[in-house]
mmCIF file with all atom_site columns, C-alpha atoms in Angstrom:
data_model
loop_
_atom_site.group_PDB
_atom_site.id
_atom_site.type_symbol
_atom_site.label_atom_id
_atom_site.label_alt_id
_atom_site.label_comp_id
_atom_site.label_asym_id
_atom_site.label_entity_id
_atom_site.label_seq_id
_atom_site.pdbx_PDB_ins_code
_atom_site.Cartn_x
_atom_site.Cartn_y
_atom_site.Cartn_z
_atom_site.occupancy
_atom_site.B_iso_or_equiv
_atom_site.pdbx_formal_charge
_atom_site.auth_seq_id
_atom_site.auth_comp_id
_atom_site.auth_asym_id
_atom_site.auth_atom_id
_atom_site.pdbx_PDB_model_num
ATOM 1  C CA . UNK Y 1 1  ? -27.356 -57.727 -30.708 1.00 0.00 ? 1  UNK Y CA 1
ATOM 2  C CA . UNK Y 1 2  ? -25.634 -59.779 -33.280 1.00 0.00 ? 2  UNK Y CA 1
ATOM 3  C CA . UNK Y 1 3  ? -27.123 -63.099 -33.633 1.00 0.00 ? 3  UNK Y CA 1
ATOM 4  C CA . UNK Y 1 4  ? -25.078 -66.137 -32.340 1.00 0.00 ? 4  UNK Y CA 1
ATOM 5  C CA . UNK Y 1 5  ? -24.589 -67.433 -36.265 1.00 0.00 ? 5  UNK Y CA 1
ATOM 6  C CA . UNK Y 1 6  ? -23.159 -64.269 -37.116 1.00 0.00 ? 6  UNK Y CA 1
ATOM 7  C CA . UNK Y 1 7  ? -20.894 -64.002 -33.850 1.00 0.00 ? 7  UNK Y CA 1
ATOM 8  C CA . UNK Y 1 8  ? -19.714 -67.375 -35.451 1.00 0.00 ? 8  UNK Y CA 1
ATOM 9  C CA . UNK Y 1 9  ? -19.356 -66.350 -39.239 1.00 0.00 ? 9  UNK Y CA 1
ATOM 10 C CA . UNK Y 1 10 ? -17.123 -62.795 -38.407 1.00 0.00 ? 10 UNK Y CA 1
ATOM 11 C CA . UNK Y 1 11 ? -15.058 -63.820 -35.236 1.00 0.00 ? 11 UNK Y CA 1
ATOM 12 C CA . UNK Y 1 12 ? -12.574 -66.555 -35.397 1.00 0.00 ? 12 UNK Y CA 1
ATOM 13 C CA . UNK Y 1 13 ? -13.624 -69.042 -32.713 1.00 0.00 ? 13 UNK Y CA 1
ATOM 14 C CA . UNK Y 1 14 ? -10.774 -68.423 -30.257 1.00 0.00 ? 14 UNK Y CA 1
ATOM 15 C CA . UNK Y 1 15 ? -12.237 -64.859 -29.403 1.00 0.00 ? 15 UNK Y CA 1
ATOM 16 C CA . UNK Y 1 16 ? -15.904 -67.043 -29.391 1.00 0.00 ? 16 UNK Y CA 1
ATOM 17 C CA . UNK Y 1 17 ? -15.014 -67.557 -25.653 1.00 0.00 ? 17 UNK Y CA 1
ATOM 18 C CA . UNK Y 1 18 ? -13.884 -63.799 -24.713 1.00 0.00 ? 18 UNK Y CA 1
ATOM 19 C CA . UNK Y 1 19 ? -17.641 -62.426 -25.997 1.00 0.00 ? 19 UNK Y CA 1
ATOM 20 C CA . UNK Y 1 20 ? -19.728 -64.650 -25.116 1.00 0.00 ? 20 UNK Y CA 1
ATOM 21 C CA . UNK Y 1 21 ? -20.443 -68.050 -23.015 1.00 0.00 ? 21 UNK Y CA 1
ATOM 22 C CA . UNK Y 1 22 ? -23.667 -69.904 -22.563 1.00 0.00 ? 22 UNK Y CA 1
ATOM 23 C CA . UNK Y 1 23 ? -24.852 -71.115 -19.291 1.00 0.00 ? 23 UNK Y CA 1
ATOM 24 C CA . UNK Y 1 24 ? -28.038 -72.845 -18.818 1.00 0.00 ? 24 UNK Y CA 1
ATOM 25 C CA . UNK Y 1 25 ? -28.659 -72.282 -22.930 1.00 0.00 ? 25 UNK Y CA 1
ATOM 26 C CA . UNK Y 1 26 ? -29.082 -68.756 -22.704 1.00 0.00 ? 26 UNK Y CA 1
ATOM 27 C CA . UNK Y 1 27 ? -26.131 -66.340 -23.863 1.00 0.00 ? 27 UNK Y CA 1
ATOM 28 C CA . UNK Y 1 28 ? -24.422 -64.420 -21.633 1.00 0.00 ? 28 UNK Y CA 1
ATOM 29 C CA . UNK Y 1 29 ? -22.299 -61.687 -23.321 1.00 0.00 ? 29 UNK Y CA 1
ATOM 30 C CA . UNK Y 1 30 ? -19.027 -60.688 -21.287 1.00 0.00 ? 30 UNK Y CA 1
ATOM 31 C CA . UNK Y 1 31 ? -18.037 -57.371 -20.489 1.00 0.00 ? 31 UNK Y CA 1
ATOM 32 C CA . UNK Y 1 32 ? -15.197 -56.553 -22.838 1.00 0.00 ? 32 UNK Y CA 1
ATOM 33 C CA . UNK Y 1 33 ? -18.216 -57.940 -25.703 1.00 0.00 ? 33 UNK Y CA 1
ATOM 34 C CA . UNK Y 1 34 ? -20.422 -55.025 -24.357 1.00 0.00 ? 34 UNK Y CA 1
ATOM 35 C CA . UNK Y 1 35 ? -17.825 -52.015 -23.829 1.00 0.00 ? 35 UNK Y CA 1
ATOM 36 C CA . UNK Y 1 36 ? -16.973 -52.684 -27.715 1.00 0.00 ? 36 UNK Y CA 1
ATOM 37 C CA . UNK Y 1 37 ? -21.174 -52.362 -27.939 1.00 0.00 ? 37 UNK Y CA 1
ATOM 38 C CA . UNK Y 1 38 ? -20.441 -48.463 -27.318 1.00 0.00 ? 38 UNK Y CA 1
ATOM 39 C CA . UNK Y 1 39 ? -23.593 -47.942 -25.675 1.00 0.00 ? 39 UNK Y CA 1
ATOM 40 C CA . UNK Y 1 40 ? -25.864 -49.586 -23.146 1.00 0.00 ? 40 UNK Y CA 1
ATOM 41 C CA . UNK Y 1 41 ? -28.934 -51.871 -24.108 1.00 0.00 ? 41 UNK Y CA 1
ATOM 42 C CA . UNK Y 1 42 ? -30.344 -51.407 -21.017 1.00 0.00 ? 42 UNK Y CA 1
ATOM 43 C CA . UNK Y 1 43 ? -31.389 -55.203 -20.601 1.00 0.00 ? 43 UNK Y CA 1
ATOM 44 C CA . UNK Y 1 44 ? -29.614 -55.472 -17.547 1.00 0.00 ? 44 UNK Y CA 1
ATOM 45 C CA . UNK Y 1 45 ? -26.766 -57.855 -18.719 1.00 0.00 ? 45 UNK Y CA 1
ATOM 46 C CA . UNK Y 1 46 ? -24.692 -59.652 -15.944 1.00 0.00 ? 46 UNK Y CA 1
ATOM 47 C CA . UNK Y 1 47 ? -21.399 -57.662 -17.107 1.00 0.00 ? 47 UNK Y CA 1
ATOM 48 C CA . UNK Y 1 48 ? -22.683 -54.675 -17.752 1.00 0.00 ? 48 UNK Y CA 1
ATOM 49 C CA . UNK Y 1 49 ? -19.389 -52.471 -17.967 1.00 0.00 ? 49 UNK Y CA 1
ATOM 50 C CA . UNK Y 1 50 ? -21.016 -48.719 -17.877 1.00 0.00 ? 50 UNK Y CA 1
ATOM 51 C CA . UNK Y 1 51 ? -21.997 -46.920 -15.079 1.00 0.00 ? 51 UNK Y CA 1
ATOM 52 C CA . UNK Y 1 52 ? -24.957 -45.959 -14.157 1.00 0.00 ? 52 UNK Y CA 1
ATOM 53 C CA . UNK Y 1 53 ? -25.493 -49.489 -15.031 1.00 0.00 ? 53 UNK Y CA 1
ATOM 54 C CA . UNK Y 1 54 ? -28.814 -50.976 -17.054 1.00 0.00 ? 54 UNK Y CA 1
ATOM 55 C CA . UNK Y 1 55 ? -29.508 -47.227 -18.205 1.00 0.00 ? 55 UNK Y CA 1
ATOM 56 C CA . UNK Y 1 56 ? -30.137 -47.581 -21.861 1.00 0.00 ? 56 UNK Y CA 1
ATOM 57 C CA . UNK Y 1 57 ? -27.803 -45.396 -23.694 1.00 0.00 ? 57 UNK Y CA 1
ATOM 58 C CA . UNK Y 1 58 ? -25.156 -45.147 -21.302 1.00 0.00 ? 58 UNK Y CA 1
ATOM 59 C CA . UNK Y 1 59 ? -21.939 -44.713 -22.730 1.00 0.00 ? 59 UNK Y CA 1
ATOM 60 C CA . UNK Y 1 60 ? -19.676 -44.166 -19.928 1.00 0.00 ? 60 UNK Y CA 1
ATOM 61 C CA . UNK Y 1 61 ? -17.204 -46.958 -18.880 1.00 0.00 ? 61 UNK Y CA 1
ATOM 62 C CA . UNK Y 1 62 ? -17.572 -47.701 -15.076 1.00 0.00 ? 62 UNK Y CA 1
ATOM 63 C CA . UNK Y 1 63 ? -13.849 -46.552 -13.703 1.00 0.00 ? 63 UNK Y CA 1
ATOM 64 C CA . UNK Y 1 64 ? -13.705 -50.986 -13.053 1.00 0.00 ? 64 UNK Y CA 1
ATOM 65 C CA . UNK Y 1 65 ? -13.802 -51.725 -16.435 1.00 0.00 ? 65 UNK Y CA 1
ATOM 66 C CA . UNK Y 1 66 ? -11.469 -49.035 -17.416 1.00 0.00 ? 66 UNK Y CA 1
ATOM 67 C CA . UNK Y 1 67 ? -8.679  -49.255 -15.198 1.00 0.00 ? 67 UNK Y CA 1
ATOM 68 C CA . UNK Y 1 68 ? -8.554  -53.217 -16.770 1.00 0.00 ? 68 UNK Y CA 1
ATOM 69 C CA . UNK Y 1 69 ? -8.571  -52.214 -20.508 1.00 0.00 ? 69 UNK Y CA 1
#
């Protein structure tokens, strides 16, 4: 994952809030951030757009996600 500096340094700060948002001081990346990922990470993130979700690799866009894009 990008670090949160360089989030900051190559997105202007009005799409900040549609990749990310912090709660609690921990990042949590939203789900159009991870569909642009390509791929899974498998860490199970809270948006996790593919299906089967939290399967590392995954590259498949649950039919949710999809039908919003």
């Amino acid at each position: 994952f990008p670090s949160h500096d360089s989030m900051m340094l190559s997105v202007g700060s009005d799409w900040i809030s549609q990749l990310y948002y912090l709660e609690h001081s921990q990042v949590v990346f939203t789900e159009e951030f991870l569909a642009k990922r390509g791929e899974c990470c498998g860490s199970k993130c809270r948006h996790c757009p593919y299906e089967p979700k939290h399967e590392k690799g995954t590259i498949k866009l649950n039919k949710s996600y999809e039908s919003r894009s």
